[in-house]
Amino acid sequence: MIPPRWPLHPPPLPGEALSSWLERTASAYDLPLTTLLEHNLGTAGRQVSKVKRAQHHDQLDTDPPALLLEVLHERSGVPVGQLRHMTIAGWTPWLLDTLDVEQAGTFNCFVRQDSVLFDHTMIAHGSDPVRWRPWLQSADGAERRQRACPLCAERPEHGLLLMAQLPIMLGCPEHGCLLQPAGLAVRHYPGAPDPEVTAVTEMVQAMDRRTHEGITTGQVTLPRRTVHVGVWFRLLRIVLDEVNTPTSFLRHKADKATLETIWARVERPVRAGQIRWAPYEALDWDRQAAMLEAAAMAMHLSSQGIIWARGTLGSLLSREPDRPVRSDPDPTVAWTNAVRDFNAWLLTIVDDRDASRQLLIQLSATNRTPEGYELTRQGLINSGLRAEHLPHWPGMNVMVLPDA
Ligand SMILES: [Zn+2]
């Protein structure tokens, strides 16, 4: 019989990956993670353990079976919602719309519906990549790489961050040193040489701390205002696309000058020396690191007024007075207001059917498809709102919801 509750289990750390927390839990019993999965977590654990070990962490941290999260809740008392936020799936639709690569062909919608640095009406884009998901390689691409801070790795109670697996941050938000492949960051035996510690720039630290703030609090403090973490993820991914824009795509001289200024400040050739364009997710890690440096520099230069972020979301990075970039009504303002309201409302409307419905209507205002509407609805449910308060898209009802 499987015991219902573990007598020992360290609490999950802010931003920690599910696999990291389970590794630390298993080590409390001097067990390998595979043993914990196969012999203590029932059918769901054995289901995960069937995958070869190299993919364990990937499945655990990407989209583990719902049953496994329920069993982990029984064993530890950690709420299922908190466990889910230790996985990539727990961050849909904010980090990415969906994990399903067949439904995620929305590069243009995710990356180019808004803009930050450039006037997006003055950019000539190439064709959209297919089978694309933000931050993740294609479904049949190589596995993600867990990276770690060498200073954090000195302390076994420090876990590995979920987002350190993605090309979304360069440094440790606590120590400001470059994240390295986890195998290189750890001292493998007493007396082994110290792992290499490389500091990231102040600009990169500032950007990584914003990402960590968003992951741990749900909000990110920008020069102009505090925004929902979903806005931050979107803004960051847009800037990473913009610093990767071939100059020949830019029709406006000011945008070309902005791009050249950013890359000159990071002392690298424009676009890290690439000739052809490829989406950020398809670049190798060295080029992704260069893009992250350039994005951090772009945000710094914008906040200092050295460059003017002319895009629809550009004013969020600037301390300058508001410059109207669109005539009223501005959909960017409407969207930003909606997520600001989300921040304020979420905790107070869990039991309020009407407010829940109203929030869904607000957040789905730009969704033109049943799939997009349903993704937003599911995101609110994942964030704690009640499914029975949130109606399905008309015609997709699985049951008729009575009015309150
Ligand atoms: Zn660290």
Short mmCIF file of C-alpha atoms and ligand atoms in Angstrom, two decimals:
data_model
loop_
_atom_site.label_atom_id
_atom_site.label_comp_id
_atom_site.label_asym_id
_atom_site.label_seq_id
_atom_site.Cartn_x
_atom_site.Cartn_y
_atom_site.Cartn_z
CA MET A 1 0.00 0.00 0.00
CA ILE A 2 1.31 3.45 -0.92
CA PRO A 3 1.58 5.81 2.07
CA PRO A 4 -0.67 8.86 1.61
CA ARG A 5 1.73 11.53 2.83
CA TRP A 6 5.52 11.81 2.73
CA PRO A 7 6.94 12.40 6.21
CA LEU A 8 9.76 14.44 4.64
CA HIS A 9 9.36 16.79 1.71
CA PRO A 10 11.14 20.12 1.17
CA PRO A 11 8.82 22.96 0.16
CA PRO A 12 8.99 23.96 -3.51
CA LEU A 13 11.10 27.09 -4.09
CA PRO A 14 9.83 30.12 -6.00
CA GLY A 15 10.17 29.42 -9.71
CA GLU A 16 11.49 25.88 -9.19
CA ALA A 17 10.95 23.17 -11.82
CA LEU A 18 8.83 20.18 -10.83
CA SER A 19 11.68 17.77 -11.65
CA SER A 20 14.06 19.74 -9.42
CA TRP A 21 11.67 19.63 -6.46
CA LEU A 22 11.12 15.88 -6.94
CA GLU A 23 14.89 15.33 -7.16
CA ARG A 24 15.32 17.15 -3.84
CA THR A 25 12.45 15.19 -2.32
CA ALA A 26 13.90 11.88 -3.49
CA SER A 27 17.33 12.83 -2.13
CA ALA A 28 15.77 13.36 1.31
CA TYR A 29 15.21 9.58 1.29
CA ASP A 30 18.54 8.90 -0.43
CA LEU A 31 16.64 7.59 -3.45
CA PRO A 32 17.05 8.27 -7.16
CA LEU A 33 14.15 10.09 -8.76
CA THR A 34 13.25 7.07 -10.90
CA THR A 35 12.65 4.98 -7.77
CA LEU A 36 10.39 7.64 -6.32
CA LEU A 37 8.42 7.77 -9.58
CA GLU A 38 8.10 4.04 -10.07
CA HIS A 39 7.41 2.90 -6.53
CA ASN A 40 5.78 5.78 -4.69
CA LEU A 41 3.59 7.67 -7.10
CA GLY A 42 1.22 4.99 -8.31
CA THR A 43 0.13 4.50 -11.91
CA ALA A 44 0.91 8.07 -12.93
CA GLY A 45 4.48 7.80 -11.67
CA ARG A 46 5.01 4.51 -13.48
CA GLN A 47 3.54 6.05 -16.62
CA VAL A 48 6.16 8.80 -16.52
CA SER A 49 8.93 6.35 -15.69
CA LYS A 50 8.26 4.34 -18.87
CA VAL A 51 9.88 7.11 -20.84
CA LYS A 52 13.65 6.78 -20.94
CA ARG A 53 15.45 8.69 -18.25
CA ALA A 54 16.76 11.40 -20.57
CA GLN A 55 13.17 12.47 -21.14
CA HIS A 56 11.92 12.19 -17.57
CA HIS A 57 12.60 15.78 -16.71
CA ASP A 58 11.22 16.93 -20.00
CA GLN A 59 7.88 15.22 -19.45
CA LEU A 60 7.75 16.18 -15.79
CA ASP A 61 8.49 19.81 -16.50
CA THR A 62 6.48 20.12 -19.71
CA ASP A 63 3.06 18.59 -19.19
CA PRO A 64 2.89 15.80 -16.60
CA PRO A 65 -0.30 13.73 -16.32
CA ALA A 66 -2.98 15.41 -14.23
CA LEU A 67 -3.20 12.26 -12.13
CA LEU A 68 0.47 12.60 -11.19
CA LEU A 69 -0.12 16.13 -9.88
CA GLU A 70 -3.05 14.87 -7.81
CA VAL A 71 -0.92 12.10 -6.31
CA LEU A 72 1.88 14.58 -5.58
CA HIS A 73 -0.67 16.78 -3.82
CA GLU A 74 -1.73 13.82 -1.68
CA ARG A 75 1.89 13.00 -0.83
CA SER A 76 3.01 16.55 -0.06
CA GLY A 77 -0.02 18.78 0.57
CA VAL A 78 1.29 21.22 -2.07
CA PRO A 79 -1.76 22.55 -3.98
CA VAL A 80 -2.25 21.15 -7.48
CA GLY A 81 -2.30 24.69 -8.91
CA GLN A 82 1.14 25.41 -7.43
CA LEU A 83 2.50 22.10 -8.76
CA ARG A 84 1.13 22.91 -12.20
CA HIS A 85 2.93 26.25 -12.19
CA MET A 86 6.17 24.29 -11.81
CA THR A 87 5.63 23.01 -15.39
CA ILE A 88 5.51 24.68 -18.79
CA ALA A 89 1.86 23.65 -19.18
CA GLY A 90 1.05 25.70 -16.08
CA TRP A 91 2.15 28.84 -17.91
CA THR A 92 -0.27 28.57 -20.83
CA PRO A 93 -1.69 30.79 -22.21
CA TRP A 94 0.68 33.43 -20.83
CA LEU A 95 4.07 32.02 -21.87
CA LEU A 96 2.66 30.40 -24.99
CA ASP A 97 -0.87 29.89 -26.25
CA THR A 98 -0.75 26.11 -26.26
CA LEU A 99 1.71 23.23 -26.10
CA ASP A 100 0.01 21.58 -29.08
CA VAL A 101 2.29 22.38 -31.99
CA GLU A 102 -0.52 21.60 -34.45
CA GLN A 103 -2.60 24.44 -32.97
CA ALA A 104 0.27 26.78 -32.26
CA GLY A 105 0.93 28.04 -35.77
CA THR A 106 0.39 31.59 -34.67
CA PHE A 107 3.80 33.21 -35.08
CA ASN A 108 2.35 36.29 -36.72
CA CYS A 109 -0.32 36.63 -34.04
CA PHE A 110 1.98 36.01 -31.07
CA VAL A 111 5.06 37.94 -32.17
CA ARG A 112 3.90 40.51 -34.72
CA GLN A 113 0.43 41.54 -33.67
CA ASP A 114 2.11 44.21 -31.56
CA SER A 115 5.55 45.76 -31.65
CA VAL A 116 7.98 47.37 -29.20
CA LEU A 117 11.02 48.90 -30.85
CA PHE A 118 9.84 49.47 -34.40
CA ASP A 119 6.83 50.81 -36.22
CA HIS A 120 5.40 47.45 -37.22
CA THR A 121 3.64 48.92 -40.21
CA MET A 122 7.05 49.71 -41.68
CA ILE A 123 8.54 46.21 -41.58
CA ALA A 124 8.57 43.80 -44.52
CA HIS A 125 8.38 40.34 -43.01
CA GLY A 126 9.14 37.04 -44.65
CA SER A 127 6.92 34.00 -44.40
CA ASP A 128 5.89 32.70 -40.98
CA PRO A 129 7.60 29.57 -39.64
CA VAL A 130 5.42 26.48 -39.48
CA ARG A 131 5.02 24.11 -36.52
CA TRP A 132 6.33 26.89 -34.29
CA ARG A 133 5.85 27.47 -30.56
CA PRO A 134 7.32 30.41 -28.64
CA TRP A 135 10.34 29.55 -26.48
CA LEU A 136 10.24 25.87 -27.41
CA GLN A 137 11.96 24.08 -30.21
CA SER A 138 9.79 22.19 -32.68
CA ALA A 139 8.01 19.11 -31.37
CA ASP A 140 10.64 16.83 -32.88
CA GLY A 141 13.59 19.05 -31.90
CA ALA A 142 16.24 18.34 -29.31
CA GLU A 143 15.30 18.14 -25.67
CA ARG A 144 15.52 21.25 -23.53
CA ARG A 145 18.66 21.85 -21.55
CA GLN A 146 18.53 22.44 -17.80
CA ARG A 147 20.90 25.22 -16.80
CA ALA A 148 22.04 26.17 -13.33
CA CYS A 149 23.85 28.91 -11.47
CA PRO A 150 27.25 27.65 -10.19
CA LEU A 151 26.82 29.59 -6.92
CA CYS A 152 23.32 28.22 -6.30
CA ALA A 153 24.61 24.72 -7.11
CA GLU A 154 26.97 24.94 -4.13
CA ARG A 155 23.88 24.74 -1.91
CA PRO A 156 21.92 21.51 -2.36
CA GLU A 157 18.78 23.11 -0.94
CA HIS A 158 18.76 25.39 -3.99
CA GLY A 159 16.64 23.96 -6.75
CA LEU A 160 16.77 24.46 -10.51
CA LEU A 161 14.51 27.09 -12.04
CA LEU A 162 11.86 26.01 -14.53
CA MET A 163 12.52 28.99 -16.79
CA ALA A 164 16.27 28.29 -16.82
CA GLN A 165 15.39 25.45 -19.21
CA LEU A 166 14.12 27.97 -21.75
CA PRO A 167 16.03 30.59 -23.72
CA ILE A 168 14.20 33.26 -21.76
CA MET A 169 16.86 34.17 -19.19
CA LEU A 170 20.66 34.32 -19.21
CA GLY A 171 21.66 34.68 -15.57
CA CYS A 172 20.74 33.70 -12.04
CA PRO A 173 18.25 36.28 -10.75
CA GLU A 174 19.83 36.07 -7.28
CA HIS A 175 23.57 36.07 -8.08
CA GLY A 176 23.65 37.66 -11.53
CA CYS A 177 26.02 35.03 -12.92
CA LEU A 178 25.69 33.24 -16.22
CA LEU A 179 23.59 30.09 -16.11
CA GLN A 180 25.54 27.07 -17.33
CA PRO A 181 24.54 23.57 -18.36
CA ALA A 182 23.64 21.92 -15.06
CA GLY A 183 26.37 19.29 -15.46
CA LEU A 184 29.04 22.00 -15.65
CA ALA A 185 27.69 24.12 -12.81
CA VAL A 186 27.97 21.40 -10.18
CA ARG A 187 31.16 20.42 -8.32
CA HIS A 188 31.14 16.68 -8.89
CA TYR A 189 33.53 15.65 -6.09
CA PRO A 190 35.16 17.32 -3.05
CA GLY A 191 38.28 19.19 -4.07
CA ALA A 192 37.21 19.49 -7.73
CA PRO A 193 38.05 22.84 -9.35
CA ASP A 194 35.53 25.60 -8.79
CA PRO A 195 32.92 25.80 -11.55
CA GLU A 196 33.43 28.87 -13.72
CA VAL A 197 31.46 31.91 -12.54
CA THR A 198 30.80 34.61 -15.15
CA ALA A 199 28.83 37.74 -14.32
CA VAL A 200 26.17 38.93 -16.75
CA THR A 201 25.78 42.63 -17.52
CA GLU A 202 23.62 44.90 -15.37
CA MET A 203 21.14 45.19 -18.22
CA VAL A 204 20.79 41.42 -18.46
CA GLN A 205 20.42 41.19 -14.68
CA ALA A 206 17.62 43.75 -14.80
CA MET A 207 15.84 41.81 -17.55
CA ASP A 208 16.24 38.43 -15.83
CA ARG A 209 15.00 39.85 -12.54
CA ARG A 210 11.89 41.10 -14.27
CA THR A 211 11.28 37.64 -15.67
CA HIS A 212 11.79 36.09 -12.23
CA GLU A 213 9.53 38.70 -10.65
CA GLY A 214 6.83 37.76 -13.14
CA ILE A 215 7.22 34.05 -12.49
CA THR A 216 7.11 34.38 -8.73
CA THR A 217 4.53 37.17 -8.35
CA GLY A 218 2.53 37.16 -11.60
CA GLN A 219 3.43 40.81 -12.22
CA VAL A 220 6.40 42.68 -13.65
CA THR A 221 7.45 46.20 -12.73
CA LEU A 222 8.23 48.25 -15.83
CA PRO A 223 9.26 51.92 -15.95
CA ARG A 224 5.77 53.05 -16.87
CA ARG A 225 3.59 50.65 -14.92
CA THR A 226 3.26 47.17 -13.50
CA VAL A 227 2.02 44.62 -16.02
CA HIS A 228 0.74 41.08 -15.93
CA VAL A 229 3.45 38.47 -16.53
CA GLY A 230 1.67 37.48 -19.77
CA VAL A 231 2.30 40.97 -21.12
CA TRP A 232 5.96 40.72 -20.13
CA PHE A 233 6.46 37.37 -21.86
CA ARG A 234 4.83 38.74 -25.01
CA LEU A 235 6.84 41.96 -24.89
CA LEU A 236 10.12 40.10 -24.38
CA ARG A 237 9.45 37.69 -27.24
CA ILE A 238 8.58 40.61 -29.55
CA VAL A 239 11.84 42.43 -28.69
CA LEU A 240 13.80 39.21 -29.33
CA ASP A 241 12.22 39.09 -32.79
CA GLU A 242 12.90 42.74 -33.42
CA VAL A 243 16.62 42.62 -32.59
CA ASN A 244 16.73 39.63 -34.97
CA THR A 245 15.18 41.64 -37.84
CA PRO A 246 17.32 41.85 -41.00
CA THR A 247 18.00 45.52 -41.74
CA SER A 248 16.68 44.96 -45.27
CA PHE A 249 13.25 44.29 -43.74
CA LEU A 250 13.16 47.74 -42.09
CA ARG A 251 11.72 50.45 -44.31
CA HIS A 252 12.20 53.33 -41.88
CA LYS A 253 15.64 54.90 -41.37
CA ALA A 254 14.97 55.47 -37.67
CA ASP A 255 14.32 51.76 -37.14
CA LYS A 256 17.55 50.81 -38.93
CA ALA A 257 19.47 53.28 -36.77
CA THR A 258 17.84 51.85 -33.63
CA LEU A 259 18.84 48.31 -34.57
CA GLU A 260 22.43 49.32 -35.33
CA THR A 261 22.71 51.31 -32.08
CA ILE A 262 21.57 48.33 -30.00
CA TRP A 263 24.04 45.90 -31.56
CA ALA A 264 26.88 48.44 -31.42
CA ARG A 265 26.26 48.87 -27.69
CA VAL A 266 26.57 45.12 -27.05
CA GLU A 267 29.72 45.16 -29.21
CA ARG A 268 28.53 42.46 -31.57
CA PRO A 269 27.77 42.45 -35.30
CA VAL A 270 24.15 43.18 -36.12
CA ARG A 271 21.95 40.09 -35.51
CA ALA A 272 25.00 38.29 -34.09
CA GLY A 273 26.37 37.99 -37.60
CA GLN A 274 23.53 36.00 -39.13
CA ILE A 275 22.90 36.20 -42.84
CA ARG A 276 19.54 34.46 -43.13
CA TRP A 277 16.57 34.92 -40.84
CA ALA A 278 15.33 32.13 -38.61
CA PRO A 279 12.95 32.35 -35.64
CA TYR A 280 14.62 32.80 -32.27
CA GLU A 281 13.70 29.28 -31.17
CA ALA A 282 15.62 27.78 -34.10
CA LEU A 283 18.90 29.56 -33.29
CA ASP A 284 21.75 27.86 -31.47
CA TRP A 285 22.31 28.76 -27.83
CA ASP A 286 25.21 31.16 -28.50
CA ARG A 287 23.05 33.23 -30.84
CA GLN A 288 20.08 33.06 -28.50
CA ALA A 289 22.36 34.38 -25.73
CA ALA A 290 23.46 37.22 -28.03
CA MET A 291 19.80 38.03 -28.78
CA LEU A 292 18.99 38.11 -25.05
CA GLU A 293 21.90 40.51 -24.48
CA ALA A 294 20.66 42.72 -27.30
CA ALA A 295 17.09 42.64 -25.97
CA ALA A 296 18.30 43.64 -22.51
CA MET A 297 20.35 46.47 -24.05
CA ALA A 298 17.34 47.63 -26.09
CA MET A 299 15.21 47.84 -22.94
CA HIS A 300 17.95 49.76 -21.13
CA LEU A 301 18.50 52.23 -23.98
CA SER A 302 14.76 52.77 -24.27
CA SER A 303 14.37 53.43 -20.55
CA GLN A 304 17.20 55.97 -20.77
CA GLY A 305 15.69 57.73 -23.76
CA ILE A 306 18.74 56.88 -25.93
CA ILE A 307 16.51 55.08 -28.42
CA TRP A 308 12.83 55.66 -28.97
CA ALA A 309 10.78 52.47 -28.86
CA ARG A 310 8.26 53.37 -31.55
CA GLY A 311 6.12 50.23 -31.36
CA THR A 312 2.64 49.81 -29.97
CA LEU A 313 3.99 48.53 -26.63
CA GLY A 314 7.13 50.69 -26.69
CA SER A 315 5.84 53.23 -24.18
CA LEU A 316 5.88 50.54 -21.47
CA LEU A 317 9.70 50.63 -21.53
CA SER A 318 10.06 54.38 -21.49
CA ARG A 319 9.99 56.87 -18.66
CA GLU A 320 9.10 59.59 -21.14
CA PRO A 321 5.58 61.06 -21.18
CA ASP A 322 3.07 59.10 -23.22
CA ARG A 323 3.34 59.61 -26.95
CA PRO A 324 0.24 58.59 -28.85
CA VAL A 325 1.25 55.97 -31.40
CA ARG A 326 -2.26 55.18 -32.61
CA SER A 327 -5.46 57.08 -32.88
CA ASP A 328 -8.19 56.25 -30.38
CA PRO A 329 -9.43 53.75 -29.60
CA ASP A 330 -6.01 52.14 -29.12
CA PRO A 331 -6.36 48.31 -28.80
CA THR A 332 -3.00 48.16 -27.00
CA VAL A 333 -4.33 50.34 -24.22
CA ALA A 334 -7.47 48.21 -24.02
CA TRP A 335 -5.40 45.04 -23.74
CA THR A 336 -3.05 46.50 -21.11
CA ASN A 337 -5.99 47.74 -19.09
CA ALA A 338 -7.56 44.30 -19.27
CA VAL A 339 -4.53 42.56 -17.77
CA ARG A 340 -4.16 45.29 -15.16
CA ASP A 341 -7.73 44.61 -14.12
CA PHE A 342 -6.88 40.91 -14.11
CA ASN A 343 -4.17 41.55 -11.51
CA ALA A 344 -6.57 43.41 -9.26
CA TRP A 345 -9.59 41.22 -9.73
CA LEU A 346 -8.36 37.69 -9.76
CA LEU A 347 -8.12 37.12 -6.03
CA THR A 348 -11.42 38.83 -5.33
CA ILE A 349 -13.68 37.30 -7.97
CA VAL A 350 -13.14 33.59 -7.45
CA ASP A 351 -16.68 33.27 -6.04
CA ASP A 352 -18.23 35.92 -8.28
CA ARG A 353 -19.86 34.41 -11.38
CA ASP A 354 -20.66 37.72 -13.05
CA ALA A 355 -17.19 39.17 -12.52
CA SER A 356 -15.59 35.95 -13.75
CA ARG A 357 -17.68 36.08 -16.92
CA GLN A 358 -16.87 39.75 -17.39
CA LEU A 359 -13.14 39.07 -17.06
CA LEU A 360 -13.34 36.27 -19.63
CA ILE A 361 -15.16 38.60 -22.01
CA GLN A 362 -12.48 41.25 -21.54
CA LEU A 363 -9.54 38.92 -22.04
CA SER A 364 -11.10 37.20 -25.03
CA ALA A 365 -12.14 40.44 -26.74
CA THR A 366 -9.45 40.03 -29.41
CA ASN A 367 -10.05 36.29 -29.93
CA ARG A 368 -11.86 35.65 -33.19
CA THR A 369 -11.82 31.86 -33.04
CA PRO A 370 -13.42 29.31 -30.73
CA GLU A 371 -9.95 27.85 -30.11
CA GLY A 372 -8.52 31.18 -28.94
CA TYR A 373 -11.52 31.83 -26.71
CA GLU A 374 -11.30 28.37 -25.16
CA LEU A 375 -7.54 28.81 -24.52
CA THR A 376 -8.20 32.03 -22.63
CA ARG A 377 -11.01 30.34 -20.69
CA GLN A 378 -8.73 27.45 -19.76
CA GLY A 379 -5.99 29.88 -18.71
CA LEU A 380 -8.36 31.54 -16.25
CA ILE A 381 -9.36 28.14 -14.86
CA ASN A 382 -5.70 27.23 -14.46
CA SER A 383 -5.25 30.51 -12.61
CA GLY A 384 -7.89 29.57 -10.06
CA LEU A 385 -11.25 30.72 -11.43
CA ARG A 386 -14.13 28.24 -11.45
CA ALA A 387 -14.99 26.44 -14.68
CA GLU A 388 -18.71 26.65 -13.92
CA HIS A 389 -18.45 30.45 -13.88
CA LEU A 390 -16.88 30.59 -17.35
CA PRO A 391 -19.12 29.64 -20.28
CA HIS A 392 -17.75 27.84 -23.30
CA TRP A 393 -17.72 29.39 -26.75
CA PRO A 394 -21.30 29.33 -28.13
CA GLY A 395 -21.90 26.02 -29.79
CA MET A 396 -19.05 24.32 -27.91
CA ASN A 397 -20.99 23.93 -24.67
CA VAL A 398 -20.60 20.58 -23.05
CA MET A 399 -23.45 21.54 -20.77
CA VAL A 400 -25.84 24.45 -20.48
CA LEU A 401 -24.81 26.81 -17.71
CA PRO A 402 -27.68 28.29 -15.71
CA ASP A 403 -27.62 32.00 -15.08
CA ALA A 404 -26.60 33.10 -11.61
ZN ZN B 1 22.49 31.76 -8.18
#
